[in-house]
Amino acid sequence: MAEPIGRDCLLFSTADWAAPYWTNKQHTARLLAGRGWRVLYVESPGLRMPRPGSSRDWSRLARRLASGLAGLFGHIPSPEPNIFVYSPLVVPGLALPRWLRAFNRWSLATPLRRFVRARRFDIPVVWTYHPFIFDALAGLSTGPLIYHCVDDLAAVPFVDAPAIETFERTLLERADAVFATSKPLAEKCRSLNPNTHFLPNVADARHFGGAFEPGPLPADLATIPAPRLGYHGVLSDYKLDFPLLLELFSARPDWHLVLIGEEREGQSNPDLARLGALPNVYRLGYRPYADLPAYLRGIQVGLLPSALNAYTRAMFPMKFYEFLAAGIPVAATPLAFAAEPHPGLAVGAGPAGFAAAIARQLARGRLTRQETLVAVGENTWGKRLDRMLALAGLESAGRDEAAS
């Protein structure tokens, strides 16, 4: 068993540290910190301009302005041991005039270089989730460059796709190791970097396994009749097929849809509004990560009703293994990840096919603990980090974290 080795890491994220829905970025930072690494978590520089009518966009920009000014004056907070959070003060968007691009380069790099010198980060590993990092790294001595490719960023709505593709090509050509969370992403990355590894998204099996523990259901869930079919996460209209759900739950009043989460920033989708008006659909809103196992304890089938588009084509939903870890069988639309058989997964296209997949999962019932162990397998955060560090040459062997 290899002992954890203390290293320094600059982690460039596409999500804020305090975002309500945690993804790979925050989990990776926390796991590295728990193994003795010091991590500077660099929040997203912003891939698009705020939209004029979006109060959420502008509220977020105001928060980032305040935190960015603090970072510019040397205040970089440490919310957890070994983790520091830097909010760069940059003008969001990629298609900017030259003078604004120059300002962004200066305001991004100056506090970062000051922090690295003051904290004596020793040849830090660069672990990035986006390609806009090279201005920030100018003048720094850094170690291995890792690209953790978890999204097709060029397919996100309202971004400058050509610019993203150009910068990503440079990143792939320079990266020492690339980890991609879906086979389509891995194929794209491998065409420019042969040291690309397909490693799908994973789950905190210990946390979501709390759904197996006895206990009362949350009050707002307990009043909803069974069968309860659930989804948790951001209700994003470019990720989820709201028309599919609207047609399905209009036709099946005996099934009850539980949505745990809020709409994405800047979104006001009419199909979601119509869906929420159905008597058998329950929008519970955002619930903290710590509370999710209690809610999943009362769900009979987990739903992955993904829209089929350029973005989702390359997506491996994090919720897949989270549902399985909680003992919940999953019904999904036919994304690329679902092309191969997975224990606990049923797949169906269109309202009729998706309804049939749900019916099959209702008939088979929740997974036992043993079935969950088989279905989740090695797809836990601790084991996945072991694998990535070993492939990147940063640890000689993985640590046995059976409960990770």
Coordinates of C-alpha atoms in Angstrom, one line a residue:
M1 CA 0.0 0.0 0.0
A2 CA 1.5 3.3 -1.0
E3 CA 1.6 6.1 1.4
P4 CA 0.1 9.4 0.3
I5 CA 2.7 11.8 -1.0
G6 CA 2.5 15.5 -0.3
R7 CA 2.4 17.6 -3.5
D8 CA 1.3 21.0 -4.5
C9 CA -1.5 21.4 -7.2
L10 CA -3.0 24.2 -9.2
L11 CA -6.5 23.0 -10.0
F12 CA -8.3 25.0 -12.7
S13 CA -12.0 24.4 -12.4
T14 CA -15.1 25.3 -14.4
A15 CA -17.2 25.6 -11.2
D16 CA -17.0 27.7 -8.1
W17 CA -15.9 26.0 -4.9
A18 CA -19.2 26.9 -3.2
A19 CA -21.4 25.9 -6.1
P20 CA -24.5 24.1 -4.7
Y21 CA -24.0 21.0 -7.0
W22 CA -20.6 19.5 -6.6
T23 CA -18.9 17.7 -9.5
N24 CA -15.5 16.2 -10.3
K25 CA -13.6 19.4 -9.6
Q26 CA -14.5 19.9 -5.9
H27 CA -14.4 16.2 -5.1
T28 CA -10.9 15.8 -6.7
A29 CA -9.6 18.8 -4.8
R30 CA -10.9 17.5 -1.5
L31 CA -9.5 14.1 -2.0
L32 CA -6.1 15.4 -2.9
A33 CA -6.1 17.6 0.1
G34 CA -7.1 14.7 2.3
R35 CA -4.0 12.9 1.1
G36 CA -1.6 15.7 2.1
W37 CA -1.6 17.7 -1.1
R38 CA -1.9 21.5 -1.0
V39 CA -4.5 22.6 -3.6
L40 CA -5.1 26.0 -5.0
Y41 CA -8.6 25.7 -6.5
V42 CA -8.9 28.3 -9.2
E43 CA -12.5 29.1 -9.9
S44 CA -13.9 29.4 -13.5
P45 CA -12.7 32.4 -15.4
G46 CA -16.1 32.5 -17.2
L47 CA -16.7 31.0 -20.6
R48 CA -19.5 33.3 -21.6
M49 CA -20.8 36.8 -21.0
P50 CA -23.8 37.3 -18.7
R51 CA -27.1 37.5 -20.6
P52 CA -28.9 40.8 -20.2
G53 CA -32.1 39.4 -18.8
S54 CA -30.6 36.9 -16.4
S55 CA -30.7 38.0 -12.8
R56 CA -28.8 34.9 -11.8
D57 CA -26.0 35.6 -14.2
W58 CA -25.6 39.2 -12.9
S59 CA -25.8 38.2 -9.3
R60 CA -23.1 35.6 -9.8
L61 CA -21.0 38.2 -11.6
A62 CA -21.4 40.6 -8.6
R63 CA -20.3 37.8 -6.2
R64 CA -17.3 37.0 -8.4
L65 CA -16.3 40.7 -8.6
A66 CA -16.2 40.9 -4.8
S67 CA -14.2 37.7 -4.4
G68 CA -11.9 38.6 -7.4
L69 CA -11.1 42.0 -5.9
A70 CA -10.2 40.3 -2.6
G71 CA -7.9 37.9 -4.5
L72 CA -6.3 40.8 -6.3
F73 CA -5.4 42.3 -3.0
G74 CA -3.9 39.1 -1.7
H75 CA -6.9 37.5 0.2
I76 CA -7.2 33.9 -0.9
P77 CA -9.3 32.0 1.6
S78 CA -8.8 28.5 2.8
P79 CA -12.3 26.9 3.3
E80 CA -10.8 23.5 4.3
P81 CA -7.4 22.2 5.4
N82 CA -4.9 22.2 2.5
I83 CA -7.4 23.9 0.1
F84 CA -7.1 27.5 -1.0
V85 CA -9.7 29.1 -3.3
Y86 CA -8.7 31.8 -5.9
S87 CA -11.5 33.7 -7.7
P88 CA -9.9 35.4 -10.6
L89 CA -11.0 38.9 -11.4
V90 CA -11.6 38.6 -15.2
V91 CA -14.2 39.9 -17.7
P92 CA -16.2 36.8 -18.7
G93 CA -16.3 35.7 -22.3
L94 CA -13.8 34.8 -25.0
A95 CA -14.5 37.2 -27.8
L96 CA -13.1 40.3 -26.1
P97 CA -11.2 43.3 -27.4
R98 CA -7.4 43.1 -27.0
W99 CA -7.2 45.5 -24.1
L100 CA -9.7 43.5 -22.1
R101 CA -7.8 40.3 -22.9
A102 CA -4.6 42.0 -21.6
F103 CA -6.4 43.0 -18.4
N104 CA -7.6 39.4 -17.9
R105 CA -4.1 38.0 -18.4
W106 CA -2.7 40.4 -15.8
S107 CA -5.5 40.0 -13.2
L108 CA -5.5 36.3 -13.5
A109 CA -1.8 35.7 -13.4
T110 CA -0.6 38.3 -10.9
P111 CA -2.3 37.0 -7.7
L112 CA -1.6 33.5 -8.7
R113 CA 2.1 34.0 -9.0
R114 CA 2.1 36.0 -5.8
F115 CA 0.3 33.1 -4.0
V116 CA 2.6 30.5 -5.4
R117 CA 5.7 32.4 -4.2
A118 CA 4.3 33.2 -0.8
R119 CA 3.1 29.6 -0.1
R120 CA 6.2 28.1 -1.7
F121 CA 4.3 25.8 -4.0
D122 CA 7.1 23.5 -5.2
I123 CA 6.8 22.8 -8.9
P124 CA 3.0 22.3 -8.7
V125 CA 1.1 19.8 -10.6
V126 CA -1.4 21.5 -13.0
W127 CA -4.8 19.7 -13.0
T128 CA -7.2 21.5 -15.3
Y129 CA -10.8 21.1 -16.4
H130 CA -10.7 23.7 -19.2
P131 CA -8.1 24.9 -21.7
F132 CA -7.7 28.6 -20.7
I133 CA -4.8 28.2 -18.4
F134 CA -1.6 29.2 -20.2
D135 CA -1.8 32.9 -19.5
A136 CA -2.2 32.1 -15.8
L137 CA 0.9 29.8 -15.9
A138 CA 3.2 32.3 -17.6
G139 CA 6.5 32.6 -15.7
L140 CA 5.8 29.8 -13.3
S141 CA 7.8 26.6 -13.0
T142 CA 5.2 23.8 -13.0
G143 CA 5.2 20.0 -12.9
P144 CA 3.0 17.5 -14.8
L145 CA 0.1 18.9 -16.8
I146 CA -3.2 16.9 -16.4
Y147 CA -6.3 17.5 -18.4
H148 CA -9.4 16.0 -16.8
C149 CA -11.9 16.3 -19.7
V150 CA -15.4 15.8 -18.2
D151 CA -17.5 17.9 -20.7
D152 CA -17.6 18.8 -24.3
L153 CA -17.2 22.5 -23.5
A154 CA -17.5 23.6 -27.1
A155 CA -21.1 22.2 -27.1
V156 CA -22.3 24.2 -24.1
P157 CA -24.8 26.8 -25.1
F158 CA -23.8 30.5 -25.6
V159 CA -20.0 29.8 -25.6
D160 CA -17.4 30.7 -28.2
A161 CA -17.0 27.2 -29.6
P162 CA -14.2 27.9 -32.1
A163 CA -12.1 29.6 -29.4
I164 CA -12.6 26.7 -27.0
E165 CA -11.6 24.2 -29.7
T166 CA -8.5 26.1 -30.6
F167 CA -7.3 26.4 -27.0
E168 CA -8.3 22.8 -26.2
R169 CA -6.1 21.6 -29.1
T170 CA -3.1 23.4 -27.6
L171 CA -3.9 21.9 -24.2
L172 CA -4.1 18.3 -25.6
E173 CA -0.9 18.7 -27.4
R174 CA 0.9 19.8 -24.2
A175 CA -0.8 17.6 -21.6
D176 CA 1.3 14.9 -19.9
A177 CA -1.9 12.8 -19.2
V178 CA -5.5 13.2 -20.2
F179 CA -8.5 11.6 -18.4
A180 CA -11.8 11.6 -20.2
T181 CA -15.1 10.6 -18.6
S182 CA -16.9 9.2 -21.7
K183 CA -15.8 7.2 -24.7
P184 CA -16.6 10.0 -27.2
L185 CA -14.5 12.5 -25.2
A186 CA -11.7 9.9 -25.0
E187 CA -11.7 9.3 -28.7
K188 CA -11.6 13.0 -29.4
C189 CA -8.7 13.6 -27.0
R190 CA -6.8 10.5 -28.1
S191 CA -6.6 11.9 -31.6
L192 CA -4.3 14.6 -30.3
N193 CA -2.8 13.0 -27.2
P194 CA -2.0 9.2 -27.1
N195 CA -1.7 9.2 -23.3
T196 CA -5.5 9.6 -23.0
H197 CA -7.4 7.3 -20.6
F198 CA -11.2 6.6 -20.5
L199 CA -12.2 6.8 -16.8
P200 CA -16.0 7.3 -16.3
N201 CA -17.6 9.4 -13.7
V202 CA -17.9 7.8 -10.2
A203 CA -19.7 8.2 -6.9
D204 CA -19.1 8.7 -3.3
A205 CA -20.2 5.1 -2.5
R206 CA -20.0 5.6 1.3
H207 CA -22.1 8.7 1.3
F208 CA -24.8 7.5 -1.0
G209 CA -24.8 4.1 0.6
G210 CA -26.4 5.9 3.6
A211 CA -29.7 5.3 1.8
F212 CA -29.5 1.7 3.0
E213 CA -29.5 2.8 6.6
P214 CA -32.9 2.7 8.4
G215 CA -34.5 6.0 9.1
P216 CA -37.6 8.1 8.3
L217 CA -38.1 9.7 5.0
P218 CA -37.9 13.5 4.7
A219 CA -41.3 15.0 5.4
D220 CA -41.7 16.5 2.0
L221 CA -41.0 13.1 0.3
A222 CA -43.0 11.0 2.7
T223 CA -46.3 12.6 1.6
I224 CA -45.7 11.7 -2.1
P225 CA -47.3 8.4 -3.1
A226 CA -45.2 5.5 -4.5
P227 CA -43.9 4.6 -6.9
R228 CA -41.6 7.6 -6.7
L229 CA -39.3 8.1 -9.7
G230 CA -36.5 10.5 -8.9
Y231 CA -33.9 12.8 -10.4
H232 CA -31.5 15.0 -8.5
G233 CA -29.3 17.8 -9.8
V234 CA -29.5 20.9 -12.0
L235 CA -32.6 21.0 -14.1
S236 CA -30.9 22.0 -17.2
D237 CA -32.8 22.2 -20.5
Y238 CA -29.8 21.3 -22.6
K239 CA -29.1 18.2 -20.5
L240 CA -32.6 16.9 -19.7
D241 CA -35.5 16.1 -22.1
F242 CA -38.4 18.0 -20.5
P243 CA -40.8 17.3 -23.4
L244 CA -40.1 13.5 -22.9
L245 CA -41.0 13.8 -19.2
L246 CA -44.0 15.9 -19.9
E247 CA -45.5 13.4 -22.3
L248 CA -44.6 10.4 -20.1
F249 CA -46.0 11.7 -16.8
S250 CA -49.1 13.2 -18.5
A251 CA -49.8 9.6 -19.7
R252 CA -49.0 7.9 -16.4
P253 CA -50.7 9.7 -13.5
D254 CA -50.1 6.6 -11.4
W255 CA -46.3 7.3 -11.5
H256 CA -44.9 10.1 -9.4
L257 CA -41.9 12.2 -10.5
V258 CA -39.7 13.7 -7.8
L259 CA -37.3 16.5 -9.0
I260 CA -34.7 17.5 -6.5
G261 CA -32.8 20.6 -7.8
E262 CA -33.2 24.0 -9.4
E263 CA -33.1 25.3 -12.9
R264 CA -29.7 26.2 -14.2
E265 CA -28.6 29.9 -14.1
G266 CA -30.4 32.0 -16.6
Q267 CA -32.9 29.4 -17.6
S268 CA -36.7 29.7 -17.6
N269 CA -38.0 26.7 -19.6
P270 CA -41.7 26.6 -20.4
D271 CA -41.7 22.8 -20.7
L272 CA -40.3 22.5 -17.2
A273 CA -43.0 24.9 -16.0
R274 CA -45.7 22.8 -17.6
L275 CA -44.2 19.6 -16.2
G276 CA -44.1 21.1 -12.7
A277 CA -47.9 21.9 -13.0
L278 CA -48.8 18.2 -13.4
P279 CA -50.4 16.8 -10.2
N280 CA -48.0 13.8 -10.2
V281 CA -44.8 15.9 -10.5
Y282 CA -43.2 17.3 -7.4
R283 CA -40.4 19.9 -7.6
L284 CA -38.8 19.9 -4.2
G285 CA -36.0 22.4 -5.1
Y286 CA -32.4 22.3 -4.0
R287 CA -31.5 19.9 -1.2
P288 CA -28.0 19.9 0.3
Y289 CA -25.6 17.1 -0.7
A290 CA -25.6 15.7 2.9
D291 CA -29.4 15.2 2.7
L292 CA -29.5 13.3 -0.6
P293 CA -29.2 9.8 0.8
A294 CA -32.3 10.3 3.0
Y295 CA -34.2 11.3 -0.1
L296 CA -32.9 8.5 -2.2
R297 CA -34.0 6.0 0.5
G298 CA -37.6 6.7 -0.7
I299 CA -37.0 6.6 -4.5
Q300 CA -37.9 3.4 -6.4
V301 CA -36.2 4.2 -9.7
G302 CA -33.6 6.8 -10.6
L303 CA -34.1 8.6 -13.8
L304 CA -31.6 9.8 -16.4
P305 CA -33.9 11.4 -19.0
S306 CA -31.1 13.0 -20.9
A307 CA -31.8 15.0 -24.0
L308 CA -29.9 13.6 -27.1
N309 CA -27.7 16.4 -28.5
A310 CA -24.1 17.4 -29.2
Y311 CA -23.4 18.1 -25.5
T312 CA -24.9 15.0 -24.0
R313 CA -23.4 12.7 -26.7
A314 CA -20.2 12.9 -24.7
M315 CA -21.7 12.9 -21.3
F316 CA -21.4 10.2 -18.5
P317 CA -23.9 11.3 -15.9
M318 CA -22.4 11.5 -12.3
K319 CA -25.8 10.5 -11.0
F320 CA -25.6 7.0 -12.5
Y321 CA -23.3 5.5 -9.9
E322 CA -24.8 7.7 -7.2
F323 CA -28.2 6.1 -7.8
L324 CA -26.6 2.6 -7.8
A325 CA -24.7 3.3 -4.7
A326 CA -28.0 4.2 -3.0
G327 CA -29.5 0.9 -4.2
I328 CA -31.7 2.5 -6.8
P329 CA -32.0 0.9 -10.3
V330 CA -31.7 3.4 -13.1
A331 CA -33.7 4.0 -16.3
A332 CA -31.9 6.1 -18.9
T333 CA -32.3 7.4 -22.4
P334 CA -29.8 6.0 -24.9
L335 CA -26.6 8.0 -24.3
A336 CA -23.2 6.7 -25.4
F337 CA -22.4 5.4 -21.9
A338 CA -25.5 3.2 -21.9
A339 CA -24.6 1.4 -25.2
E340 CA -22.8 -1.2 -23.1
P341 CA -24.7 -3.3 -20.5
H342 CA -24.4 -2.1 -16.9
P343 CA -25.8 -3.9 -13.8
G344 CA -28.8 -2.0 -12.6
L345 CA -29.5 -0.1 -15.8
A346 CA -32.4 -0.2 -18.2
V347 CA -32.4 1.9 -21.4
G348 CA -35.3 3.2 -23.5
A349 CA -35.7 5.8 -26.3
G350 CA -38.7 8.0 -26.6
P351 CA -41.7 8.2 -24.3
A352 CA -42.8 4.5 -24.9
G353 CA -39.3 3.1 -24.7
F354 CA -38.4 5.1 -21.6
A355 CA -41.7 4.1 -19.9
A356 CA -40.9 0.5 -20.6
A357 CA -37.4 0.9 -19.1
I358 CA -39.0 2.4 -15.9
A359 CA -41.5 -0.5 -15.8
R360 CA -38.7 -3.1 -15.9
Q361 CA -36.9 -1.4 -13.1
L362 CA -40.0 -1.1 -11.0
A363 CA -40.6 -4.8 -11.4
R364 CA -37.0 -5.7 -10.4
G365 CA -37.1 -3.5 -7.3
R366 CA -34.3 -1.8 -5.4
L367 CA -30.8 -3.3 -5.4
T368 CA -29.5 -5.3 -2.4
R369 CA -26.2 -4.2 -0.8
Q370 CA -24.4 -7.0 -2.6
E371 CA -25.9 -6.0 -6.0
T372 CA -24.8 -2.5 -5.3
L373 CA -21.2 -3.5 -4.6
V374 CA -21.2 -5.4 -7.9
A375 CA -22.9 -2.5 -9.8
V376 CA -20.6 0.2 -8.5
G377 CA -17.4 -1.9 -8.5
E378 CA -14.3 0.3 -8.7
N379 CA -16.2 3.4 -9.7
T380 CA -15.7 5.3 -6.4
W381 CA -13.8 8.6 -5.9
G382 CA -11.0 7.1 -3.9
K383 CA -10.3 4.2 -6.3
R384 CA -10.6 6.5 -9.3
L385 CA -8.1 9.0 -7.8
D386 CA -5.7 6.1 -7.1
R387 CA -5.9 5.1 -10.8
M388 CA -5.4 8.7 -12.1
L389 CA -2.4 9.4 -9.9
A390 CA -0.8 6.1 -10.9
L391 CA -1.4 6.7 -14.6
A392 CA 0.1 10.2 -14.3
G393 CA 3.1 8.8 -12.5
L394 CA 2.3 10.7 -9.3
E395 CA 2.0 7.7 -7.0
S396 CA 3.6 4.3 -7.5
A397 CA 0.6 2.4 -6.5
G398 CA -3.0 2.9 -5.4
R399 CA -4.2 3.0 -1.9
D400 CA -6.8 0.5 -0.8
E401 CA -9.8 2.6 0.2
A402 CA -12.5 0.0 0.4
A403 CA -15.0 2.4 1.9
S404 CA -14.3 5.3 -0.6

